[in-house]
CSV table of C-alpha atoms and ligand atoms in Angstrom, one decimal:
chain,number,residue,atom,x,y,z
A,1,MET,CA,69.3,11.3,-16.6
A,2,ARG,CA,65.6,10.9,-16.8
A,3,LYS,CA,65.1,14.4,-15.4
A,4,LYS,CA,67.3,15.8,-18.2
A,5,LEU,CA,65.5,13.9,-20.9
A,6,LEU,CA,62.2,15.1,-19.5
A,7,GLY,CA,63.5,18.7,-19.3
A,8,ALA,CA,64.5,18.5,-22.9
A,9,LEU,CA,61.1,17.1,-23.9
A,10,LEU,CA,59.4,19.8,-21.9
A,11,SER,CA,61.5,22.6,-23.6
A,12,VAL,CA,60.4,21.2,-26.9
A,13,ALA,CA,56.8,21.2,-25.7
A,14,MET,CA,57.3,24.8,-24.5
A,15,VAL,CA,58.7,25.9,-27.8
A,16,ALA,CA,55.8,24.2,-29.5
A,17,SER,CA,53.4,25.9,-27.2
A,18,MET,CA,54.9,29.3,-28.0
A,19,LEU,CA,54.5,28.5,-31.7
A,20,VAL,CA,51.0,27.5,-31.0
A,21,GLY,CA,50.4,30.8,-29.3
A,22,CYS,CA,51.6,32.7,-32.3
A,23,GLY,CA,49.9,30.5,-34.9
A,24,SER,CA,46.3,29.9,-35.6
A,25,LYS,CA,44.9,26.5,-34.8
A,26,ALA,CA,46.6,24.3,-32.3
A,27,GLU,CA,46.2,20.8,-33.6
A,28,PRO,CA,47.3,18.2,-31.1
A,29,ALA,CA,51.0,18.0,-31.8
A,30,ALA,CA,51.4,14.7,-30.0
A,31,ALA,CA,55.1,14.3,-30.9
A,32,ASP,CA,55.9,17.5,-29.0
A,33,SER,CA,54.3,16.3,-25.8
A,34,ALA,CA,56.2,15.4,-22.7
A,35,ALA,CA,54.1,12.3,-22.5
A,36,PRO,CA,56.5,9.7,-24.0
A,37,ALA,CA,55.3,7.8,-27.0
A,38,ALA,CA,52.3,10.1,-27.2
A,39,THR,CA,52.2,9.8,-31.0
A,40,GLU,CA,51.1,6.2,-30.8
A,41,ALA,CA,49.2,6.8,-27.6
A,42,ALA,CA,45.9,8.0,-28.9
A,43,PRO,CA,43.2,5.4,-28.8
A,44,ALA,CA,41.1,5.1,-31.9
A,45,ALA,CA,39.1,8.3,-32.1
A,46,ASP,CA,35.9,6.3,-32.8
A,47,ALA,CA,34.4,9.0,-35.0
A,48,GLY,CA,31.1,7.1,-35.4
A,49,SER,CA,29.4,6.1,-38.6
A,50,ASP,CA,29.9,7.8,-42.0
A,51,THR,CA,26.1,8.2,-42.2
A,52,ALA,CA,25.8,10.5,-39.1
A,53,GLU,CA,23.4,13.3,-39.8
A,54,LYS,CA,25.4,16.5,-40.4
A,55,THR,CA,23.3,18.5,-38.0
A,56,GLY,CA,26.2,20.7,-37.1
A,57,ALA,CA,26.8,22.1,-40.6
A,58,GLY,CA,27.4,25.8,-40.6
A,59,LYS,CA,28.1,25.9,-36.8
A,60,LYS,CA,31.4,26.3,-35.1
A,61,VAL,CA,32.5,24.9,-31.7
A,62,GLY,CA,35.5,26.2,-29.8
A,63,VAL,CA,37.2,23.5,-27.8
A,64,ALA,CA,39.6,24.8,-25.1
A,65,MET,CA,41.9,22.2,-23.7
A,66,PRO,CA,44.5,22.7,-20.9
A,67,THR,CA,47.7,21.1,-22.1
A,68,GLN,CA,49.4,18.7,-24.4
A,69,SER,CA,52.0,17.8,-21.7
A,70,SER,CA,49.9,14.9,-20.6
A,71,GLU,CA,48.6,12.3,-23.0
A,72,ARG,CA,45.0,12.2,-21.8
A,73,TRP,CA,44.2,15.7,-23.0
A,74,ILE,CA,45.6,15.0,-26.4
A,75,ASN,CA,43.2,12.1,-26.7
A,76,ASP,CA,40.3,14.2,-25.3
A,77,GLY,CA,40.9,16.9,-27.9
A,78,ALA,CA,41.3,14.4,-30.8
A,79,ASN,CA,38.1,12.6,-29.8
A,80,MET,CA,36.1,15.8,-29.4
A,81,LYS,CA,37.3,17.1,-32.7
A,82,ALA,CA,36.6,13.9,-34.6
A,83,LYS,CA,33.1,13.4,-33.2
A,84,LEU,CA,32.0,17.0,-33.7
A,85,GLU,CA,33.4,17.1,-37.3
A,86,GLU,CA,31.5,13.9,-37.9
A,87,LEU,CA,28.3,15.8,-37.2
A,88,GLY,CA,29.3,18.6,-39.5
A,89,TYR,CA,30.5,21.1,-36.9
A,90,GLU,CA,33.6,23.2,-37.6
A,91,VAL,CA,36.0,22.8,-34.7
A,92,ASP,CA,38.5,25.3,-33.3
A,93,LEU,CA,40.6,23.1,-30.9
A,94,GLN,CA,43.2,25.0,-28.8
A,95,TYR,CA,45.6,23.9,-26.2
A,96,ALA,CA,47.0,26.4,-23.6
A,97,GLU,CA,49.9,24.4,-22.2
A,98,ASP,CA,48.9,25.1,-18.6
A,99,ASP,CA,49.2,28.9,-19.2
A,100,VAL,CA,46.2,30.4,-17.6
A,101,GLN,CA,46.4,33.7,-19.6
A,102,MET,CA,46.9,31.8,-22.8
A,103,GLN,CA,43.7,30.0,-22.2
A,104,VAL,CA,41.8,33.2,-21.5
A,105,SER,CA,43.0,34.7,-24.8
A,106,GLN,CA,42.3,31.6,-26.7
A,107,ILE,CA,38.7,31.7,-25.5
A,108,GLU,CA,38.4,35.4,-26.2
A,109,ASN,CA,39.6,34.7,-29.7
A,110,MET,CA,37.0,31.9,-30.1
A,111,ILE,CA,34.3,34.3,-29.0
A,112,ALA,CA,35.5,37.0,-31.4
A,113,SER,CA,35.6,34.5,-34.2
A,114,GLY,CA,31.9,33.8,-33.7
A,115,VAL,CA,31.8,30.3,-32.3
A,116,ASN,CA,28.3,29.0,-31.6
A,117,CYS,CA,29.3,27.0,-28.5
A,118,LEU,CA,32.3,26.6,-26.2
A,119,VAL,CA,33.6,23.4,-24.6
A,120,ILE,CA,36.1,24.2,-21.9
A,121,ALA,CA,38.5,22.0,-19.9
A,122,SER,CA,40.0,24.7,-17.7
A,123,ILE,CA,43.4,25.2,-16.3
A,124,ASP,CA,42.3,27.6,-13.5
A,125,SER,CA,38.6,28.1,-13.9
A,126,GLY,CA,38.7,31.0,-11.4
A,127,ALA,CA,40.5,33.0,-14.0
A,128,LEU,CA,37.9,32.3,-16.7
A,129,VAL,CA,34.9,34.0,-15.0
A,130,ASN,CA,35.2,37.2,-17.0
A,131,VAL,CA,35.6,35.6,-20.4
A,132,GLU,CA,32.7,33.3,-19.5
A,133,GLU,CA,30.6,36.4,-18.9
A,134,GLN,CA,31.6,37.7,-22.3
A,135,ALA,CA,30.4,34.5,-23.9
A,136,LYS,CA,27.2,34.7,-22.0
A,137,ALA,CA,26.6,38.2,-23.1
A,138,ALA,CA,27.3,37.1,-26.7
A,139,GLY,CA,24.7,34.3,-26.3
A,140,ILE,CA,27.3,31.5,-26.6
A,141,PRO,CA,26.6,28.5,-24.4
A,142,ILE,CA,29.4,26.8,-22.5
A,143,ILE,CA,29.9,23.2,-21.7
A,144,ALA,CA,32.4,22.3,-18.9
A,145,TYR,CA,34.6,19.4,-20.0
A,146,ASP,CA,36.1,17.1,-17.3
A,147,ARG,CA,36.8,20.0,-14.9
A,148,LEU,CA,34.0,22.0,-13.3
A,149,LEU,CA,33.9,25.7,-14.2
A,150,MET,CA,33.6,27.5,-10.9
A,151,ASP,CA,31.9,30.7,-9.9
A,152,THR,CA,29.9,31.2,-13.0
A,153,ASP,CA,26.3,30.9,-14.1
A,154,ALA,CA,27.3,30.9,-17.8
A,155,VAL,CA,27.8,27.1,-17.9
A,156,SER,CA,25.0,24.9,-19.2
A,157,TYR,CA,26.2,21.4,-18.7
A,158,TYR,CA,29.1,19.4,-17.3
A,159,ALA,CA,30.6,16.2,-18.7
A,160,THR,CA,33.0,14.4,-16.5
A,161,PHE,CA,34.0,11.3,-14.6
A,162,ASP,CA,32.8,10.6,-11.1
A,163,ASN,CA,35.7,12.6,-9.5
A,164,LYS,CA,35.1,11.6,-5.9
A,165,GLY,CA,34.7,8.0,-7.3
A,166,VAL,CA,38.2,8.2,-8.7
A,167,GLY,CA,39.5,9.0,-5.2
A,168,THR,CA,37.5,6.2,-3.5
A,169,ALA,CA,38.6,3.7,-6.2
A,170,ILE,CA,42.3,4.6,-5.4
A,171,GLY,CA,41.7,4.3,-1.7
A,172,GLU,CA,39.8,1.1,-2.0
A,173,TYR,CA,42.6,-0.3,-4.2
A,174,ILE,CA,45.2,0.4,-1.5
A,175,LYS,CA,42.9,-1.0,1.2
A,176,GLU,CA,42.4,-4.3,-0.7
A,177,ALA,CA,45.9,-4.7,-2.1
A,178,LYS,CA,47.5,-4.1,1.3
A,179,LYS,CA,44.7,-5.9,3.2
A,180,LEU,CA,44.5,-3.1,5.6
A,181,ASP,CA,41.9,-4.7,7.8
A,182,GLU,CA,44.0,-7.8,8.3
A,183,ALA,CA,47.1,-5.6,8.9
A,184,LYS,CA,45.2,-3.7,11.5
A,185,ALA,CA,44.0,-6.9,13.3
A,186,ASN,CA,47.6,-8.1,13.3
A,187,GLY,CA,49.0,-4.8,14.6
A,188,GLU,CA,51.0,-4.3,11.3
A,189,SER,CA,51.5,-1.0,9.5
A,190,TYR,CA,52.5,0.4,6.2
A,191,THR,CA,54.2,3.6,5.3
A,192,ILE,CA,52.5,5.9,2.8
A,193,GLU,CA,53.0,9.3,1.2
A,194,PHE,CA,50.4,11.4,-0.8
A,195,PHE,CA,50.7,13.3,-4.0
A,196,MET,CA,47.5,15.1,-4.7
A,197,GLY,CA,46.3,17.2,-7.6
A,198,SER,CA,46.3,20.9,-8.5
A,199,PRO,CA,44.5,23.2,-6.0
A,200,ASP,CA,42.9,25.2,-8.8
A,201,ASP,CA,41.2,22.1,-10.2
A,202,ASN,CA,38.0,21.1,-8.4
A,203,ASN,CA,38.6,17.5,-9.4
A,204,ALA,CA,41.7,17.4,-7.2
A,205,HIS,CA,39.7,18.3,-4.1
A,206,MET,CA,37.0,15.7,-4.9
A,207,LEU,CA,39.6,13.1,-5.5
A,208,TYR,CA,41.3,13.8,-2.2
A,209,ALA,CA,38.0,13.6,-0.4
A,210,GLY,CA,37.4,10.2,-1.9
A,211,VAL,CA,40.8,8.9,-1.0
A,212,MET,CA,40.5,10.0,2.5
A,213,GLU,CA,37.0,8.7,2.9
A,214,VAL,CA,38.6,5.3,2.6
A,215,LEU,CA,42.1,5.8,4.1
A,216,GLN,CA,41.7,8.3,6.9
A,217,PRO,CA,40.5,5.7,9.4
A,218,TYR,CA,43.7,3.7,8.8
A,219,LEU,CA,45.8,6.8,9.2
A,220,ASP,CA,44.0,7.5,12.5
A,221,ASP,CA,44.5,4.0,13.9
A,222,GLY,CA,48.1,3.8,12.8
A,223,THR,CA,47.7,1.0,10.2
A,224,LEU,CA,49.0,3.6,7.7
A,225,VAL,CA,51.9,5.7,8.8
A,226,CYS,CA,52.8,8.9,6.8
A,227,LYS,CA,56.3,9.7,8.1
A,228,SER,CA,56.4,13.1,6.4
A,229,GLY,CA,53.2,14.0,8.3
A,230,ARG,CA,51.9,15.5,5.1
A,231,THR,CA,48.3,14.2,4.8
A,232,SER,CA,46.2,17.3,4.3
A,233,PHE,CA,45.2,18.5,0.9
A,234,ASP,CA,47.1,21.7,1.3
A,235,ASP,CA,50.2,19.9,2.3
A,236,THR,CA,50.1,17.4,-0.6
A,237,CYS,CA,48.6,19.2,-3.5
A,238,ILE,CA,50.8,19.9,-6.5
A,239,LEU,CA,50.2,23.0,-8.6
A,240,ARG,CA,49.2,22.4,-12.2
A,241,TRP,CA,49.7,18.7,-11.8
A,242,SER,CA,53.5,19.0,-12.2
A,243,GLN,CA,55.4,15.7,-12.7
A,244,GLU,CA,58.7,17.5,-11.7
A,245,THR,CA,57.2,18.7,-8.4
A,246,ALA,CA,56.0,15.2,-7.6
A,247,GLN,CA,59.5,13.8,-8.3
A,248,GLN,CA,61.0,16.5,-6.1
A,249,ASN,CA,58.6,15.9,-3.3
A,250,MET,CA,59.3,12.2,-3.5
A,251,GLU,CA,63.1,12.8,-3.4
A,252,ASN,CA,62.7,15.0,-0.4
A,253,TYR,CA,60.5,12.5,1.4
A,254,LEU,CA,62.9,9.6,0.7
A,255,THR,CA,65.9,11.5,1.9
A,256,GLY,CA,64.2,13.2,4.8
A,257,PHE,CA,62.0,10.4,6.2
A,258,TYR,CA,62.8,7.0,4.7
A,259,ALA,CA,66.5,6.5,5.2
A,260,ASP,CA,65.9,3.7,7.8
A,261,GLU,CA,62.5,2.4,6.8
A,262,LYS,CA,61.2,1.8,3.3
A,263,LEU,CA,58.2,3.6,1.7
A,264,ASP,CA,55.4,1.0,1.1
A,265,ILE,CA,52.8,3.1,-0.7
A,266,ALA,CA,52.9,6.2,-3.0
A,267,CYS,CA,49.3,7.3,-3.2
A,268,THR,CA,49.3,9.5,-6.3
A,269,ALA,CA,46.4,11.2,-8.1
A,270,PHE,CA,47.9,11.2,-11.6
A,271,ASP,CA,50.0,9.0,-13.9
A,272,GLY,CA,52.4,11.9,-14.3
A,273,PHE,CA,53.0,11.9,-10.6
A,274,ALA,CA,53.6,8.1,-10.7
A,275,TYR,CA,56.3,8.8,-13.4
A,276,GLY,CA,57.9,11.4,-11.1
A,277,CYS,CA,57.8,9.0,-8.1
A,278,LYS,CA,59.3,6.2,-10.3
A,279,ALA,CA,62.3,8.4,-11.2
A,280,ALA,CA,62.8,9.4,-7.6
A,281,LEU,CA,62.6,5.8,-6.3
A,282,GLU,CA,65.0,4.5,-9.0
A,283,GLY,CA,67.4,7.3,-7.9
A,284,ALA,CA,67.1,6.1,-4.3
A,285,GLY,CA,67.9,2.5,-5.3
A,286,TYR,CA,64.5,0.9,-5.0
A,287,THR,CA,64.0,-2.2,-7.2
A,288,VAL,CA,60.9,-3.7,-8.8
A,289,GLY,CA,60.1,-7.1,-7.3
A,290,GLU,CA,62.1,-6.3,-4.2
A,291,ASP,CA,61.2,-3.2,-2.3
A,292,TRP,CA,59.3,-1.2,-4.9
A,293,PRO,CA,56.2,0.4,-3.3
A,294,LEU,CA,52.6,0.2,-4.4
A,295,ILE,CA,52.1,3.2,-6.7
A,296,THR,CA,48.7,4.5,-7.8
A,297,GLY,CA,47.9,6.8,-10.7
A,298,GLN,CA,45.1,8.2,-12.8
A,299,ASP,CA,44.3,8.2,-16.6
A,300,ALA,CA,45.8,4.8,-17.6
A,301,GLU,CA,48.0,6.6,-20.1
A,302,LEU,CA,49.9,4.4,-22.5
A,303,MET,CA,53.2,4.9,-20.6
A,304,ALA,CA,51.4,4.1,-17.3
A,305,THR,CA,49.8,1.0,-18.7
A,306,LYS,CA,53.3,-0.2,-19.8
A,307,ASN,CA,54.6,0.6,-16.4
A,308,ILE,CA,51.8,-1.4,-14.9
A,309,ILE,CA,52.8,-4.4,-17.0
A,310,SER,CA,56.4,-4.0,-16.1
A,311,GLY,CA,55.7,-3.5,-12.4
A,312,TYR,CA,56.8,0.1,-12.1
A,313,GLN,CA,53.3,1.3,-11.4
A,314,THR,CA,50.7,-0.8,-9.5
A,315,MET,CA,47.4,0.6,-10.8
A,316,SER,CA,45.8,3.5,-12.6
A,317,ILE,CA,42.3,4.8,-13.1
A,318,TYR,CA,41.1,4.2,-16.6
A,319,LYS,CA,39.0,6.9,-18.0
A,320,ASP,CA,37.6,6.2,-21.4
A,321,THR,CA,38.0,9.6,-23.1
A,322,ARG,CA,35.9,8.3,-26.1
A,323,LEU,CA,32.9,8.0,-23.8
A,324,LEU,CA,33.4,11.4,-22.2
A,325,ALA,CA,33.7,13.0,-25.7
A,326,ASP,CA,30.4,11.2,-26.7
A,327,LYS,CA,28.6,12.6,-23.7
A,328,CYS,CA,30.0,16.1,-24.2
A,329,VAL,CA,28.9,16.1,-27.9
A,330,THR,CA,25.4,15.3,-26.8
A,331,MET,CA,25.5,18.4,-24.6
A,332,VAL,CA,26.7,20.5,-27.5
A,333,GLN,CA,23.8,19.2,-29.6
A,334,ALA,CA,21.4,19.9,-26.8
A,335,VAL,CA,22.4,23.6,-26.4
A,336,LEU,CA,22.5,24.2,-30.2
A,337,GLU,CA,19.7,22.1,-31.4
A,338,GLY,CA,17.3,22.1,-28.4
A,339,LYS,CA,17.8,18.4,-27.6
A,340,ASP,CA,17.9,16.9,-24.2
A,341,PRO,CA,21.3,15.4,-23.2
A,342,GLU,CA,21.5,12.5,-20.9
A,343,ILE,CA,22.2,13.8,-17.3
A,344,ASN,CA,22.9,11.5,-14.3
A,345,ASP,CA,23.8,14.0,-11.6
A,346,THR,CA,21.9,17.1,-10.6
A,347,GLU,CA,23.3,17.5,-7.1
A,348,GLN,CA,27.1,17.1,-6.7
A,349,TYR,CA,28.5,19.8,-8.9
A,350,ASN,CA,27.7,23.1,-7.2
A,351,ASN,CA,30.1,25.7,-8.6
A,352,ASN,CA,29.3,28.4,-6.0
A,353,LYS,CA,26.8,30.0,-8.3
A,354,ILE,CA,24.6,27.1,-9.7
A,355,VAL,CA,24.4,23.4,-9.5
A,356,VAL,CA,25.5,22.3,-13.0
A,357,PRO,CA,23.6,19.5,-14.6
A,358,SER,CA,26.2,16.8,-15.1
A,359,TYR,CA,26.9,13.5,-16.7
A,360,LEU,CA,29.4,11.4,-14.7
A,361,CYS,CA,31.2,8.6,-16.5
A,362,THR,CA,32.4,5.7,-14.4
A,363,PRO,CA,36.2,5.5,-13.7
A,364,VAL,CA,37.6,2.0,-13.5
A,365,ALA,CA,40.7,0.8,-11.5
A,366,VAL,CA,43.1,-1.1,-13.7
A,367,ASP,CA,46.1,-3.2,-12.8
A,368,GLN,CA,48.0,-6.2,-14.1
A,369,SER,CA,45.0,-8.4,-13.4
A,370,ASN,CA,42.5,-6.6,-15.6
A,371,TYR,CA,44.2,-4.3,-18.1
A,372,LYS,CA,43.8,-6.8,-20.9
A,373,GLU,CA,40.1,-7.1,-20.4
A,374,ILE,CA,39.4,-3.4,-19.8
A,375,ILE,CA,42.0,-1.6,-22.0
A,376,VAL,CA,43.0,-4.0,-24.7
A,377,ASP,CA,39.6,-5.8,-25.3
A,378,GLY,CA,37.9,-2.4,-24.9
A,379,GLY,CA,40.0,-1.2,-27.9
A,380,TYR,CA,41.7,1.6,-26.1
A,381,TYR,CA,45.3,0.4,-26.7
A,382,THR,CA,46.4,-2.5,-28.8
A,383,GLU,CA,48.7,-5.3,-27.5
A,384,GLU,CA,51.2,-3.9,-30.1
A,385,GLN,CA,51.2,-0.4,-28.6
A,386,LEU,CA,51.7,-1.9,-25.2
A,387,ALA,CA,54.6,-4.1,-26.3
A,388,GLU,CA,56.6,-1.3,-28.0
B,401,BGC,C1,41.6,15.1,-14.6
B,401,BGC,C2,42.5,13.9,-14.5
B,401,BGC,C3,44.0,14.3,-14.9
B,401,BGC,C4,44.4,15.6,-14.2
B,401,BGC,C5,45.8,16.0,-14.7
B,401,BGC,C6,42.2,16.3,-13.9
B,401,BGC,O1,41.4,17.3,-13.9
B,401,BGC,O2,40.3,14.8,-14.2
B,401,BGC,O3,42.1,12.9,-15.3
B,401,BGC,O4,44.8,13.2,-14.5
B,401,BGC,O5,43.5,16.6,-14.4
B,401,BGC,O6,45.8,16.3,-16.1
């Protein structure tokens, strides 16, 4: 049922993306997104004060975003657009619906249309090397947004969240919630399966490294048991962060390995994966409050936060996209106005060509115990949105 509904939503999104491809500007069409309730999902864009100096007047910024199929990118795009416009910049915001070639041509078009700066959240950054060269040749600076742009020296700055920190936060959450040290001392064990991110996204590799930094010792000593045996990044990564693949993988794991013993933990790297796992678990007869496993996620999407409240998801990683947009805007100003953006990492993000000066925002684990304080009091979602 759910799969069908999702399929229908996705086809709507695909049609929308085709229309986007033929049209001019791709405004975030939240209603067409596969992320349920995305229309009301966007946090207040926080465009800043009305008195902001219009230092961007006469300049145009191209913002290339990966997809509208997940809510976070809709919020990211909306925040970036609002904040840049507040400063007087003209903004060309485009979504490529996880189509690598579409993103390449969107960026080519931005270059041809004479943008002064590019902000890119890549789908597969390996595919962007040539177009980034074109931008460099045309004197257009590039800022990497959330995902590192690999194999290029054409990128000036990188605004992101601490991606390895996301992984360690997920690992630590599982360790604490399941009291793994105590379990180990008592000779107890928990079953676990992994659902990791897209192999063409540098963030996914860093997240995996963070998760395993915490959990690998417990896999090694048998406190955590992965019955499918799939614990490596290569065996657990999911191309283009597909919710459907996560659901399919979970269905396969449940029928193949958990007929006699329940799954205790679904360690997933993305709220979309958590939705896929939820559907598979419901299909297999798991019940919240009885045998429902601990499920992790990332992004604290509106849907995920509702699922946390109702118990269908245990935790997520909250990433305040308003903050990320703020940091990114300071980078745009830096490259266009000769200002110095705030940087807090000059070591971790080597893209195989250069170490990209970065600002890492801090990800925060949220669950039933703190979502009110972090998410509601922080003004990200209102109680009303969460109650709908
Ligand atoms: C982002 C995550 C997001 C994932 C899927 C990653 O690059 O850092 O926040 O969940 O992409 O969209």
